[in-house]
Coordinates of C-alpha atoms in Angstrom, one line a residue:
Chain A
M889 CA 0.0 0.0 0.0
A890 CA 3.1 2.2 -0.3
G891 CA 1.3 3.9 -3.2
H892 CA -0.9 5.7 -0.8
V893 CA 2.0 7.5 0.8
D894 CA 2.9 10.9 -0.4
S895 CA 6.5 10.9 -1.8
A896 CA 7.5 13.5 0.9
I897 CA 6.6 11.0 3.7
R898 CA 8.1 7.8 2.2
P899 CA 9.9 5.9 4.9
D900 CA 13.7 5.9 4.7
A901 CA 15.4 3.0 3.1
T902 CA 17.0 1.5 6.2
D903 CA 15.1 -1.6 7.0
I904 CA 16.6 -3.6 9.8
T905 CA 13.5 -5.5 10.8
K906 CA 14.7 -8.6 9.0
D907 CA 18.1 -8.6 10.8
A908 CA 17.4 -9.8 14.3
K909 CA 20.9 -9.0 15.6
K910 CA 20.6 -5.3 14.7
R911 CA 16.9 -5.2 15.5
Y912 CA 17.4 -6.3 19.1
A913 CA 20.6 -4.6 19.9
A914 CA 20.1 -2.5 23.0
G915 CA 19.3 1.2 22.4
V916 CA 16.6 3.3 20.7
L917 CA 15.2 2.7 17.3
K918 CA 12.6 4.4 15.2
Y919 CA 9.2 2.8 15.5
R920 CA 9.2 2.0 11.9
Q921 CA 12.5 0.2 12.2
M922 CA 11.0 -2.0 14.9
G923 CA 8.3 -3.5 12.7
Y924 CA 5.4 -1.3 13.3
W925 CA 5.3 0.0 9.8
V926 CA 4.5 -2.7 7.2
P927 CA 3.4 -0.9 4.0
D928 CA 2.7 -4.2 2.2
Y929 CA 0.7 -5.7 5.0
Q930 CA -2.6 -7.3 4.0
P931 CA -5.0 -7.2 7.0
A932 CA -6.4 -10.6 7.9
E933 CA -10.2 -11.1 8.2
T934 CA -9.7 -11.6 11.9
D935 CA -7.7 -8.4 12.5
V936 CA -9.1 -5.4 14.3
I937 CA -8.4 -2.4 12.0
C938 CA -8.3 1.2 13.2
V939 CA -8.0 4.4 11.3
F940 CA -6.5 7.2 13.4
R941 CA -6.3 10.8 12.5
I942 CA -2.9 12.0 13.6
T943 CA -1.3 15.4 13.9
P944 CA 2.5 14.8 14.2
Q945 CA 4.6 17.4 16.0
E946 CA 6.6 19.7 13.7
G947 CA 9.4 17.7 12.0
V948 CA 7.9 14.3 12.9
D949 CA 7.6 12.2 9.8
P950 CA 3.9 11.0 9.4
V951 CA 5.0 7.4 8.7
E952 CA 7.1 7.3 11.8
A953 CA 4.1 8.9 13.7
A954 CA 1.8 6.2 12.3
A955 CA 4.3 3.5 13.3
A956 CA 4.5 5.0 16.8
V957 CA 0.7 4.8 17.1
A958 CA 0.8 1.2 16.1
G959 CA 3.7 0.6 18.6
E960 CA 2.3 2.5 21.6
S961 CA -1.2 0.9 21.2
S962 CA 0.3 -2.6 21.1
T963 CA 3.7 -3.9 22.3
A964 CA 6.2 -1.1 22.1
T965 CA 8.0 0.7 24.8
W966 CA 10.5 3.6 24.0
T967 CA 13.6 1.4 23.8
V968 CA 14.5 -2.0 22.5
V969 CA 13.9 -4.8 25.0
W970 CA 15.5 -8.3 24.6
T971 CA 12.5 -9.9 26.3
D972 CA 10.6 -9.4 23.0
R973 CA 12.6 -12.3 21.8
L974 CA 10.9 -14.7 24.2
T975 CA 7.6 -14.1 22.4
A976 CA 6.1 -14.4 19.0
C977 CA 6.5 -10.7 18.9
D978 CA 5.9 -10.3 15.2
S979 CA 2.2 -11.2 15.7
Y980 CA 1.8 -9.0 18.8
R981 CA 3.0 -5.9 17.1
A982 CA 0.2 -3.8 15.6
K983 CA 1.1 -2.9 12.0
A984 CA 0.6 0.6 10.5
Y985 CA 0.2 -0.2 6.8
R986 CA -1.2 2.9 5.2
V987 CA -0.9 6.7 5.7
E988 CA -2.8 9.4 3.8
P989 CA -3.0 13.1 4.2
V990 CA -6.5 14.2 5.4
P991 CA -8.1 16.0 2.4
S992 CA -7.6 19.7 2.5
T993 CA -6.3 19.6 6.1
P994 CA -2.6 20.4 6.2
G995 CA -0.6 18.7 9.0
Q996 CA -3.2 15.9 9.6
Y997 CA -2.9 12.3 8.3
F998 CA -5.1 9.2 8.4
A999 CA -3.2 6.2 9.6
W1000 CA -4.5 2.6 9.2
V1001 CA -3.3 0.2 11.8
A1002 CA -4.1 -3.5 12.0
Y1003 CA -4.1 -5.6 15.3
D1004 CA -4.0 -9.3 15.5
L1005 CA -6.9 -10.9 17.4
V1006 CA -4.6 -12.4 19.9
L1007 CA -4.1 -8.9 21.4
F1008 CA -7.6 -8.7 22.8
E1009 CA -9.6 -10.4 25.6
E1010 CA -12.9 -11.8 24.4
G1011 CA -16.0 -9.8 25.3
S1012 CA -14.1 -7.0 27.0
I1013 CA -14.5 -3.4 25.8
A1014 CA -12.3 -2.3 28.7
N1015 CA -9.5 -4.4 27.3
M1016 CA -10.0 -3.3 23.8
T1017 CA -10.0 0.4 24.8
A1018 CA -7.0 0.1 27.1
S1019 CA -5.0 -0.8 24.1
L1020 CA -6.5 1.3 21.3
I1021 CA -7.0 4.5 23.2
G1022 CA -4.6 4.0 26.1
N1023 CA -1.1 5.5 26.3
V1024 CA -1.0 6.3 22.7
F1025 CA -3.3 9.3 23.1
S1026 CA -0.7 11.0 25.4
F1027 CA 2.3 10.2 23.3
K1028 CA 4.5 13.3 23.0
P1029 CA 5.5 13.1 19.3
L1030 CA 1.9 13.6 18.4
K1031 CA 0.2 16.9 18.9
A1032 CA -3.2 15.2 18.6
A1033 CA -4.7 11.9 17.7
R1034 CA -8.2 10.7 17.1
L1035 CA -9.6 7.3 16.6
E1036 CA -11.9 7.9 13.6
D1037 CA -13.3 4.4 12.9
I1038 CA -12.7 0.8 13.7
R1039 CA -13.4 -2.5 12.0
I1040 CA -14.2 -5.3 14.5
P1041 CA -13.8 -8.8 12.9
V1042 CA -16.7 -11.1 13.1
A1043 CA -14.6 -13.5 15.2
Y1044 CA -14.4 -10.8 17.9
V1045 CA -18.0 -9.5 17.5
K1046 CA -19.2 -13.0 18.3
T1047 CA -17.6 -12.8 21.8
F1048 CA -19.9 -9.9 22.8
K1049 CA -23.5 -10.4 23.8
G1050 CA -24.6 -7.0 22.5
P1051 CA -27.9 -5.3 23.3
P1052 CA -29.8 -7.0 26.2
T1053 CA -33.1 -6.8 24.2
G1054 CA -32.5 -5.2 20.8
L1055 CA -34.9 -2.9 18.9
I1056 CA -36.9 -5.7 17.3
V1057 CA -37.8 -7.4 20.6
E1058 CA -38.3 -4.0 22.2
R1059 CA -41.0 -3.3 19.7
E1060 CA -42.6 -6.6 20.3
R1061 CA -42.6 -6.0 24.1
L1062 CA -44.0 -2.6 23.7
D1063 CA -46.5 -3.5 21.0
K1064 CA -45.4 -0.5 18.9
Y1065 CA -44.6 -0.9 15.2
G1066 CA -44.1 1.0 12.0
R1067 CA -43.4 4.4 13.5
P1068 CA -40.7 6.2 15.5
L1069 CA -41.3 6.0 19.3
L1070 CA -42.0 9.3 21.1
G1071 CA -40.4 10.4 24.3
A1072 CA -39.8 13.4 26.4
T1073 CA -37.3 14.2 29.1
T1074 CA -38.8 15.5 32.3
K1075 CA -38.0 19.2 32.8
P1076 CA -36.8 21.1 34.8
K1077 CA -33.9 18.7 35.0
L1078 CA -33.3 19.4 38.7
G1079 CA -35.4 20.5 41.7
L1080 CA -38.7 18.7 41.2
S1081 CA -39.9 16.6 44.1
G1082 CA -40.9 13.0 43.4
R1083 CA -44.6 13.9 43.5
N1084 CA -44.2 16.9 41.1
Y1085 CA -42.0 14.8 38.8
G1086 CA -44.5 12.1 38.4
R1087 CA -47.1 14.7 37.3
V1088 CA -45.0 15.5 34.3
V1089 CA -44.6 11.8 33.5
Y1090 CA -48.3 11.1 33.8
E1091 CA -49.4 14.1 31.6
G1092 CA -46.9 13.3 28.9
L1093 CA -47.6 9.6 28.7
K1094 CA -51.4 10.0 28.9
G1095 CA -51.2 12.7 26.2
G1096 CA -49.6 10.2 23.7
L1097 CA -45.9 9.7 24.4
D1098 CA -44.5 6.2 24.6
F1099 CA -41.7 7.0 27.0
T1100 CA -40.6 9.7 29.4
K1101 CA -37.1 10.0 30.7
D1102 CA -35.0 10.9 33.7
D1103 CA -32.3 13.3 32.8
E1104 CA -28.6 12.3 32.9
N1105 CA -28.0 14.1 36.2
I1106 CA -31.1 13.0 38.0
N1107 CA -29.8 10.3 40.4
S1108 CA -30.7 10.8 44.1
Q1109 CA -30.3 14.3 45.3
P1110 CA -31.6 16.2 48.3
F1111 CA -34.7 17.4 46.5
M1112 CA -35.7 13.9 45.3
H1113 CA -34.5 10.5 46.7
W1114 CA -34.4 7.8 44.0
R1115 CA -36.9 5.6 45.7
D1116 CA -39.4 8.4 45.9
R1117 CA -38.9 9.1 42.2
F1118 CA -39.3 5.5 41.2
L1119 CA -42.5 5.1 43.2
Y1120 CA -44.3 8.2 41.9
V1121 CA -43.1 7.6 38.4
M1122 CA -44.4 4.1 38.2
D1123 CA -47.8 5.2 39.5
A1124 CA -47.8 7.7 36.7
V1125 CA -46.7 5.1 34.1
N1126 CA -49.4 2.6 35.1
K1127 CA -52.2 5.2 35.3
A1128 CA -51.3 6.4 31.8
S1129 CA -51.2 2.9 30.5
A1130 CA -54.7 2.3 31.8
A1131 CA -55.9 5.6 30.4
T1132 CA -54.7 4.8 26.9
G1133 CA -54.6 1.0 26.6
E1134 CA -51.0 1.2 25.5
V1135 CA -47.7 0.0 27.0
K1136 CA -45.9 3.0 28.5
G1137 CA -42.5 3.4 30.1
H1138 CA -40.2 5.8 31.9
Y1139 CA -36.4 5.5 31.7
L1140 CA -35.5 5.2 35.4
N1141 CA -31.9 6.4 35.7
I1142 CA -30.1 4.0 38.0
T1143 CA -26.7 5.7 37.6
A1144 CA -25.1 5.8 41.0
A1145 CA -21.7 5.8 42.8
T1146 CA -21.1 2.1 43.0
M1147 CA -22.3 -1.1 41.2
E1148 CA -24.0 -2.1 44.5
D1149 CA -26.1 1.0 44.4
M1150 CA -26.9 0.5 40.8
Y1151 CA -28.0 -3.1 41.3
E1152 CA -30.2 -2.0 44.2
R1153 CA -31.9 0.6 42.1
A1154 CA -32.3 -1.7 39.1
E1155 CA -33.9 -4.3 41.4
F1156 CA -36.4 -1.8 42.7
A1157 CA -37.3 -0.7 39.2
K1158 CA -37.9 -4.3 38.3
E1159 CA -40.0 -4.9 41.4
L1160 CA -42.2 -1.9 40.5
G1161 CA -42.7 -3.3 37.0
S1162 CA -40.7 -0.9 34.9
V1163 CA -39.9 -2.0 31.4
I1164 CA -36.8 0.0 31.1
V1165 CA -33.8 1.4 33.2
M1166 CA -31.3 3.9 32.2
V1167 CA -27.6 4.5 32.7
D1168 CA -25.2 7.3 31.8
L1169 CA -22.1 6.7 29.7
V1170 CA -20.0 8.1 32.5
I1171 CA -20.4 4.9 34.5
G1172 CA -17.7 3.4 32.3
W1173 CA -17.3 0.3 30.1
T1174 CA -17.1 -2.3 32.8
A1175 CA -20.2 -1.0 34.6
I1176 CA -22.0 -0.8 31.3
Q1177 CA -21.3 -4.5 30.5
S1178 CA -22.3 -5.5 34.0
M1179 CA -25.6 -3.6 33.8
A1180 CA -26.2 -5.1 30.4
N1181 CA -25.8 -8.6 31.9
W1182 CA -28.3 -7.6 34.6
C1183 CA -30.8 -6.4 32.0
R1184 CA -30.4 -9.5 29.9
K1185 CA -31.2 -11.6 33.0
N1186 CA -34.2 -9.5 34.0
D1187 CA -35.9 -8.8 30.7
M1188 CA -35.2 -5.1 31.0
L1189 CA -34.5 -2.6 28.3
M1190 CA -31.4 -0.5 28.9
H1191 CA -31.4 3.1 27.9
M1192 CA -27.9 4.7 27.4
H1193 CA -27.6 8.5 27.8
R1194 CA -24.2 9.5 26.3
A1195 CA -23.4 12.0 29.0
G1196 CA -19.8 13.2 28.7
H1197 CA -19.1 12.0 25.2
G1198 CA -18.7 15.5 23.9
T1199 CA -15.5 15.9 25.9
Y1200 CA -13.8 13.5 23.5
T1201 CA -15.9 13.1 20.4
R1202 CA -16.6 16.6 19.3
Q1203 CA -13.2 18.1 18.2
K1204 CA -12.1 16.6 15.0
N1205 CA -8.4 16.5 15.7
H1206 CA -8.3 14.7 19.0
G1207 CA -10.3 12.1 20.8
V1208 CA -12.5 9.3 19.7
S1209 CA -15.3 9.6 17.1
F1210 CA -18.8 8.9 18.3
R1211 CA -19.1 6.2 15.6
V1212 CA -16.5 4.2 17.4
I1213 CA -18.2 4.8 20.8
A1214 CA -21.5 3.7 19.2
K1215 CA -19.8 0.5 17.9
W1216 CA -18.4 -0.3 21.3
L1217 CA -21.7 0.4 22.9
R1218 CA -23.5 -2.0 20.5
L1219 CA -21.0 -4.7 21.4
A1220 CA -21.1 -3.9 25.2
G1221 CA -24.8 -3.9 25.1
C1222 CA -27.4 -1.2 25.4
D1223 CA -30.9 -1.0 23.8
H1224 CA -31.3 2.8 23.4
L1225 CA -28.5 5.1 22.5
H1226 CA -28.6 8.9 22.1
T1227 CA -27.1 9.5 18.7
G1228 CA -28.0 13.1 17.8
T1229 CA -30.7 14.9 16.0
A1230 CA -28.9 16.8 13.2
V1231 CA -31.6 19.5 13.3
G1232 CA -31.7 20.1 17.1
K1233 CA -29.7 22.2 19.5
L1234 CA -26.7 19.8 19.9
E1235 CA -23.7 19.2 17.7
G1236 CA -24.3 17.0 14.7
D1237 CA -23.7 17.2 11.0
P1238 CA -26.6 15.3 9.3
M1239 CA -24.5 12.9 7.3
T1240 CA -22.2 12.2 10.2
V1241 CA -25.2 11.6 12.4
Q1242 CA -26.7 9.2 9.9
G1243 CA -23.5 7.3 10.1
Y1244 CA -24.0 6.7 13.8
Y1245 CA -27.6 5.5 13.1
N1246 CA -26.3 3.0 10.6
V1247 CA -23.8 1.7 13.2
C1248 CA -26.7 1.1 15.6
R1249 CA -29.2 -0.4 13.3
D1250 CA -27.4 -2.1 10.4
A1251 CA -27.1 -5.9 9.9
Y1252 CA -24.0 -5.1 7.8
T1253 CA -22.6 -1.6 7.7
R1254 CA -21.1 -0.5 4.3
Q1255 CA -18.1 1.8 3.9
D1256 CA -19.5 5.2 3.3
L1257 CA -16.9 8.0 3.5
P1258 CA -19.3 11.0 3.3
R1259 CA -21.0 9.5 6.4
G1260 CA -17.6 9.0 8.1
L1261 CA -17.7 5.2 7.8
F1262 CA -14.3 4.0 6.7
F1263 CA -15.0 0.2 6.8
D1264 CA -17.5 -2.4 6.0
Q1265 CA -18.6 -3.9 9.3
D1266 CA -20.3 -7.3 9.5
W1267 CA -22.4 -7.3 12.7
A1268 CA -22.8 -11.1 12.6
D1269 CA -26.5 -10.9 13.6
L1270 CA -25.8 -8.9 16.8
K1271 CA -29.0 -7.3 18.0
K1272 CA -29.7 -3.7 17.0
V1273 CA -29.7 -0.6 19.1
M1274 CA -32.6 1.8 19.0
P1275 CA -31.1 5.3 18.3
V1276 CA -32.5 8.2 20.3
A1277 CA -32.8 11.7 18.9
S1278 CA -33.1 14.2 21.7
G1279 CA -32.2 17.9 22.3
G1280 CA -34.0 20.9 20.9
I1281 CA -36.4 19.3 18.4
H1282 CA -40.1 20.1 17.9
A1283 CA -43.2 19.0 16.0
G1284 CA -42.5 21.4 13.2
Q1285 CA -39.4 19.4 12.2
M1286 CA -41.2 16.0 12.0
H1287 CA -40.8 15.6 8.3
Q1288 CA -37.1 16.3 8.5
L1289 CA -36.6 13.9 11.4
L1290 CA -38.6 11.1 9.7
D1291 CA -36.8 11.6 6.4
L1292 CA -33.3 11.6 8.1
F1293 CA -33.8 8.7 10.5
G1294 CA -36.8 6.5 9.4
D1295 CA -39.0 4.5 11.7
D1296 CA -36.5 2.9 14.1
V1297 CA -35.7 5.8 16.4
V1298 CA -37.0 7.4 19.6
L1299 CA -37.8 11.0 19.0
Q1300 CA -37.6 12.9 22.2
F1301 CA -39.2 16.3 22.5
G1302 CA -38.6 17.5 26.1
G1303 CA -39.1 21.3 25.9
G1304 CA -41.2 20.6 22.8
T1305 CA -43.7 18.7 24.9
I1306 CA -43.5 20.3 28.4
G1307 CA -43.3 23.8 27.1
H1308 CA -46.5 23.6 25.1
P1309 CA -48.7 26.7 25.8
S1310 CA -51.7 24.5 26.6
G1311 CA -49.9 22.1 28.8
I1312 CA -48.0 18.8 28.7
Q1313 CA -50.9 16.6 27.4
A1314 CA -51.5 19.0 24.6
G1315 CA -47.7 19.0 23.8
A1316 CA -47.8 15.2 23.6
V1317 CA -50.9 15.2 21.4
A1318 CA -49.2 17.7 19.0
N1319 CA -46.1 15.5 18.7
R1320 CA -48.0 12.3 18.3
V1321 CA -50.4 13.7 15.7
A1322 CA -47.5 15.3 13.8
L1323 CA -45.7 11.9 13.9
E1324 CA -48.6 9.8 12.8
V1325 CA -49.7 12.1 10.0
M1326 CA -46.2 12.2 8.6
V1327 CA -45.7 8.4 8.7
K1328 CA -49.1 8.0 7.0
A1329 CA -48.1 10.6 4.3
R1330 CA -44.8 9.0 3.7
N1331 CA -46.4 5.5 3.3
E1332 CA -48.9 7.0 0.9
G1333 CA -46.0 8.0 -1.3
K1334 CA -45.9 11.7 -0.6
N1335 CA -42.7 13.7 -0.7
I1336 CA -42.6 14.6 3.0
L1337 CA -39.3 16.5 2.8
Q1338 CA -40.9 18.9 0.3
D1339 CA -44.5 18.9 1.5
G1340 CA -44.0 18.3 5.2
P1341 CA -44.8 21.8 6.4
M1342 CA -48.0 21.7 4.4
I1343 CA -48.9 18.3 5.7
L1344 CA -48.5 19.6 9.3
K1345 CA -50.5 22.7 8.6
E1346 CA -53.3 20.6 7.1
A1347 CA -53.3 18.3 10.1
A1348 CA -53.3 21.3 12.5
K1349 CA -56.6 22.5 11.1
S1350 CA -58.3 19.7 13.1
C1351 CA -55.8 19.5 15.9
T1352 CA -55.5 22.7 18.0
P1353 CA -52.6 21.5 20.1
L1354 CA -50.6 20.9 16.9
Q1355 CA -51.5 24.4 15.6
Q1356 CA -50.3 25.9 18.9
A1357 CA -47.1 24.0 18.7
L1358 CA -46.4 25.2 15.2
D1359 CA -47.3 28.7 16.1
T1360 CA -44.9 28.6 19.1
W1361 CA -41.9 26.8 17.6
G1362 CA -42.5 26.5 13.9
E1363 CA -39.7 28.9 13.0
V1364 CA -37.1 27.7 15.6
T1365 CA -33.9 26.3 14.1
F1366 CA -30.4 25.9 15.3
N1367 CA -28.2 26.7 12.3
Y1368 CA -24.6 26.6 13.4
A1369 CA -21.7 25.0 11.6
S1370 CA -20.9 21.5 12.8
T1371 CA -17.4 20.9 14.2
D1372 CA -17.4 17.2 13.4
T1373 CA -17.9 16.6 9.7
S1374 CA -16.6 14.1 7.3
D1375 CA -13.6 15.4 5.4
F1376 CA -14.7 13.6 2.2
T1377 CA -17.6 15.9 1.3
P1378 CA -19.0 19.3 2.2
S1379 CA -22.1 18.8 4.4
P1380 CA -23.6 21.8 6.0
T1381 CA -26.0 21.5 9.0
A1382 CA -29.6 21.1 7.8
S1383 CA -32.0 23.9 8.3
A1384 CA -35.7 23.9 8.4
Chain B
M96 CA -65.4 6.5 27.7
M97 CA -61.7 6.7 27.9
T98 CA -60.3 10.0 29.2
N99 CA -57.1 10.3 27.2
P100 CA -57.1 13.1 24.6
T101 CA -58.3 10.9 21.8
G102 CA -61.1 9.3 23.9
R103 CA -60.2 5.9 22.7
L104 CA -57.6 3.1 22.6
T105 CA -54.4 4.5 21.2
Q106 CA -52.6 1.3 20.1
G107 CA -51.3 1.1 16.6
Q108 CA -49.8 3.5 14.1
F109 CA -52.7 5.8 13.5
S110 CA -55.0 6.1 16.5
F111 CA -54.4 9.8 16.9
L112 CA -55.7 10.5 13.3
P113 CA -59.3 10.4 12.1
D114 CA -60.3 6.8 11.1
L115 CA -58.7 5.8 7.9
T116 CA -61.1 5.4 4.9
D117 CA -60.9 2.1 2.9
T118 CA -59.0 4.1 0.2
E119 CA -56.4 5.2 2.8
I120 CA -56.2 1.7 4.2
A121 CA -55.4 0.4 0.7
L122 CA -52.6 2.9 0.4
Q123 CA -51.0 1.7 3.6
V124 CA -51.4 -1.9 2.5
A125 CA -49.8 -1.1 -0.9
Y126 CA -46.8 0.4 0.9
G127 CA -46.4 -2.7 3.0
L128 CA -46.7 -4.9 -0.1
R129 CA -44.0 -2.9 -1.9
K130 CA -41.8 -3.6 1.1
G131 CA -42.5 -7.3 0.7
Y132 CA -44.5 -7.6 3.9
A133 CA -47.3 -10.2 4.4
W134 CA -50.6 -8.7 5.7
S135 CA -52.8 -10.3 8.3
V136 CA -56.2 -9.4 9.7
E137 CA -56.7 -9.8 13.4
Y138 CA -59.6 -9.1 15.7
T139 CA -60.3 -9.1 19.4
D140 CA -62.8 -8.1 22.1
D141 CA -59.9 -8.0 24.7
P142 CA -57.7 -5.0 23.8
H143 CA -55.6 -5.2 27.0
P144 CA -52.2 -3.7 26.2
R145 CA -50.5 -7.1 27.1
N146 CA -53.0 -9.2 25.1
T147 CA -50.5 -10.0 22.3
Y148 CA -52.5 -12.6 20.5
W149 CA -55.6 -11.2 18.9
E150 CA -57.5 -13.8 16.9
M151 CA -56.3 -14.4 13.3
Y152 CA -58.9 -13.9 10.6
G153 CA -57.1 -16.5 8.5
N154 CA -53.3 -16.9 8.0
P155 CA -51.1 -14.0 6.9
M156 CA -51.5 -13.4 3.2
F157 CA -48.2 -14.3 1.6
D158 CA -47.5 -14.0 -2.1
L159 CA -50.2 -11.3 -2.5
A160 CA -49.7 -8.4 -4.9
D161 CA -53.0 -6.5 -4.9
P162 CA -54.2 -4.5 -1.8
A163 CA -57.7 -5.4 -2.8
G164 CA -57.1 -9.0 -1.5
V165 CA -56.4 -7.6 2.0
L166 CA -59.4 -5.3 1.8
R167 CA -61.6 -8.2 0.8
E168 CA -60.5 -10.2 3.9
L169 CA -61.0 -7.1 6.0
T170 CA -64.6 -6.7 4.8
G171 CA -65.2 -10.4 5.6
C172 CA -63.9 -9.8 9.1
R173 CA -65.9 -6.7 9.6
Q174 CA -69.1 -8.6 8.6
A175 CA -68.3 -11.5 11.0
F176 CA -67.3 -9.3 13.9
P177 CA -69.0 -5.9 13.5
R178 CA -68.4 -4.8 17.1
H179 CA -64.8 -6.1 17.7
Y180 CA -61.5 -4.3 17.4
I181 CA -59.8 -5.2 14.1
R182 CA -56.2 -4.4 13.2
L183 CA -54.1 -5.0 10.1
V184 CA -50.7 -6.4 10.9
A185 CA -47.7 -6.6 8.4
F186 CA -45.0 -9.2 8.8
D187 CA -41.4 -8.7 7.6
S188 CA -39.5 -11.9 7.1
T189 CA -36.1 -10.2 6.5
R190 CA -33.2 -11.8 8.4
G191 CA -32.6 -9.9 11.5
V192 CA -36.1 -8.4 11.6
E193 CA -38.5 -11.4 11.4
S194 CA -41.2 -9.5 13.2
I195 CA -44.1 -7.1 12.8
A196 CA -43.3 -4.0 10.7
M197 CA -46.7 -2.3 10.7
S198 CA -49.9 -2.5 12.8
F199 CA -52.9 -0.3 12.9
I200 CA -56.5 -0.4 14.0
V201 CA -59.2 -0.4 11.3
Q202 CA -62.3 -1.0 13.3
R203 CA -63.4 -0.3 16.9
P204 CA -66.4 -1.1 19.0
P205 CA -69.0 1.7 19.2
R206 CA -68.1 2.2 22.8
E207 CA -64.6 1.9 24.2
P208 CA -65.0 1.5 28.0
G209 CA -61.2 1.5 28.7
F210 CA -59.3 0.0 31.6
Q211 CA -59.3 -0.2 35.3
L212 CA -56.1 0.2 37.3
S213 CA -56.0 -1.8 40.5
R214 CA -53.4 -1.1 43.2
Q215 CA -52.3 -3.6 45.7
E216 CA -50.4 -1.9 48.5
V217 CA -47.6 -4.2 49.7
H218 CA -44.5 -3.6 51.8
N219 CA -43.0 -0.2 52.5
R220 CA -44.7 2.0 50.0
T221 CA -44.4 -0.4 47.1
I222 CA -47.6 -0.9 45.0
R223 CA -48.4 -3.7 42.6
Y224 CA -50.3 -2.6 39.6
T225 CA -52.8 -4.6 37.5
I226 CA -54.7 -3.3 34.5
G227 CA -57.9 -4.9 33.5
S228 CA -60.3 -4.2 30.6
Y229 CA -63.8 -3.2 31.8
A230 CA -65.1 -5.0 28.7
T231 CA -63.6 -8.3 29.7
Q232 CA -65.8 -8.4 32.8
D233 CA -68.4 -9.8 30.3
P234 CA -68.0 -13.1 28.6
E235 CA -66.2 -13.5 25.3
G236 CA -68.4 -12.4 22.4
E237 CA -70.8 -10.4 24.6
R238 CA -68.5 -7.5 25.4
Y239 CA -69.6 -4.6 23.2
G240 CA -73.4 -4.9 23.1
E241 CA -75.5 -6.5 20.4
G242 CA -73.8 -8.6 17.7

């Protein structure tokens, strides 16, 4: 694959990797002299492959930087060690095999690195991440590094249990088919007592939502103890279910300080008959896999709020792309995952966001550079994750949301439900009517992207709550340039 | 009379919209057929949210090309069960899906009495909830008045 390398960054001719005596003499070698740069390497079907975006320090050769990434994310230390010779070290070394300048971004390079399957413990995201995003991200010769995408071989995928329930079985349990699900996050996020909190839940669900949601930082604070919240919320959920004849749910956030606390809260949610519990991404990979095991054992849906991800996913030059986080979360096991709205208040270029949705829902993800997907990914029949679109969206965007994301998504209108001028039930009605009328129109063959606003206006004639929602928020848009876009095509943020 | 904003059972894809006409139903059926789904007609007089298995009015209609076939079955079902709930259900046999892809109600009883919520107070402040359909307090087939 040397043909991919710009002539200016071709490795020097000194190749001592074949001469064991020189290779293992005490001292310091360049990473590419140690066997971490193998330009003619053909990745095996069973290799994990990563593409990193690297920004070498001034004067650091990109190939050497790529080799260093391979080295520091696998076996290397800064100097030659003779103990390598006690091992089959050739197979333990990760191999950088391709380096390309990032299109129209001076100083940045994409580096492809392959890892032999032997490097990873089966079924452990903690182990995979400790290698791939461990020491290497603090490595001095790089100004910045970002893990852009990852190809996980089928052999490794099959060692993970994946989503506890999966979106297909979730729909069967909830008896809801052929349309996006509707949710809302209880607002204000903080300060409501358990009793007042349950009121919001009851009104929203009775009005037509499928789910309501705890916010990420609602755990057990002085204003509302977790048991109080669970008790009032489940009364609201059951009352709403009886009032509508539909299965309803509320994501009870069981995030807590310790696993023991989380298990205790999960058990109480189960005892009260909740269909779903929720955790925040900040609990960490091991806790996520443990909670997924608990959910599998207890027929519980697991909602994942990606709290904290923006600290390492948002800046293009450093961190981990959310598409990689989404892949790891599908393997680790969650049933719902917040993946962005494209049109709402939070970061997200539409094509990039669609890439995340593909990762959650595909049986086989195809390489799609404009959507940021560098690799084909065979999911080997692993269950699918239901993506969640939440944050600054409203009924007036229903045609865009349905067009962007299709049916298998939870659309969460928090402010867009609770802030309705005629109350929470009216807000829920507005959203549900907008949703159903748009699904119906799409199925009838109408061009909803073009005619969506008219379809909503027409439906609002016989639905006052929808009319009020459109009057209140119809013109609200969040048009800012996205920071995280694919470098392979210009893709501005969508506007209404 | 149910007290939610629609005044009726809200299961299915389109319960918040005015009842679909037969022409509109045919358009939805055609959409499903284009996707390769198999349609089925199901009916019940027990619309409890956990009553998964409504009665099948015949098997799912595989290998059907024309929505008129589904509408004909629906008409038959309506004549046989004029006061039951009837829904159309579409099955998707794609590997990795193999489940229901669409489901919507196409007939309702003239009166929808809704559901009772029973609370059993147990230890601490824990409550066990049970939902029961008012209609199912009458025997099968006699739940929604004459016929």
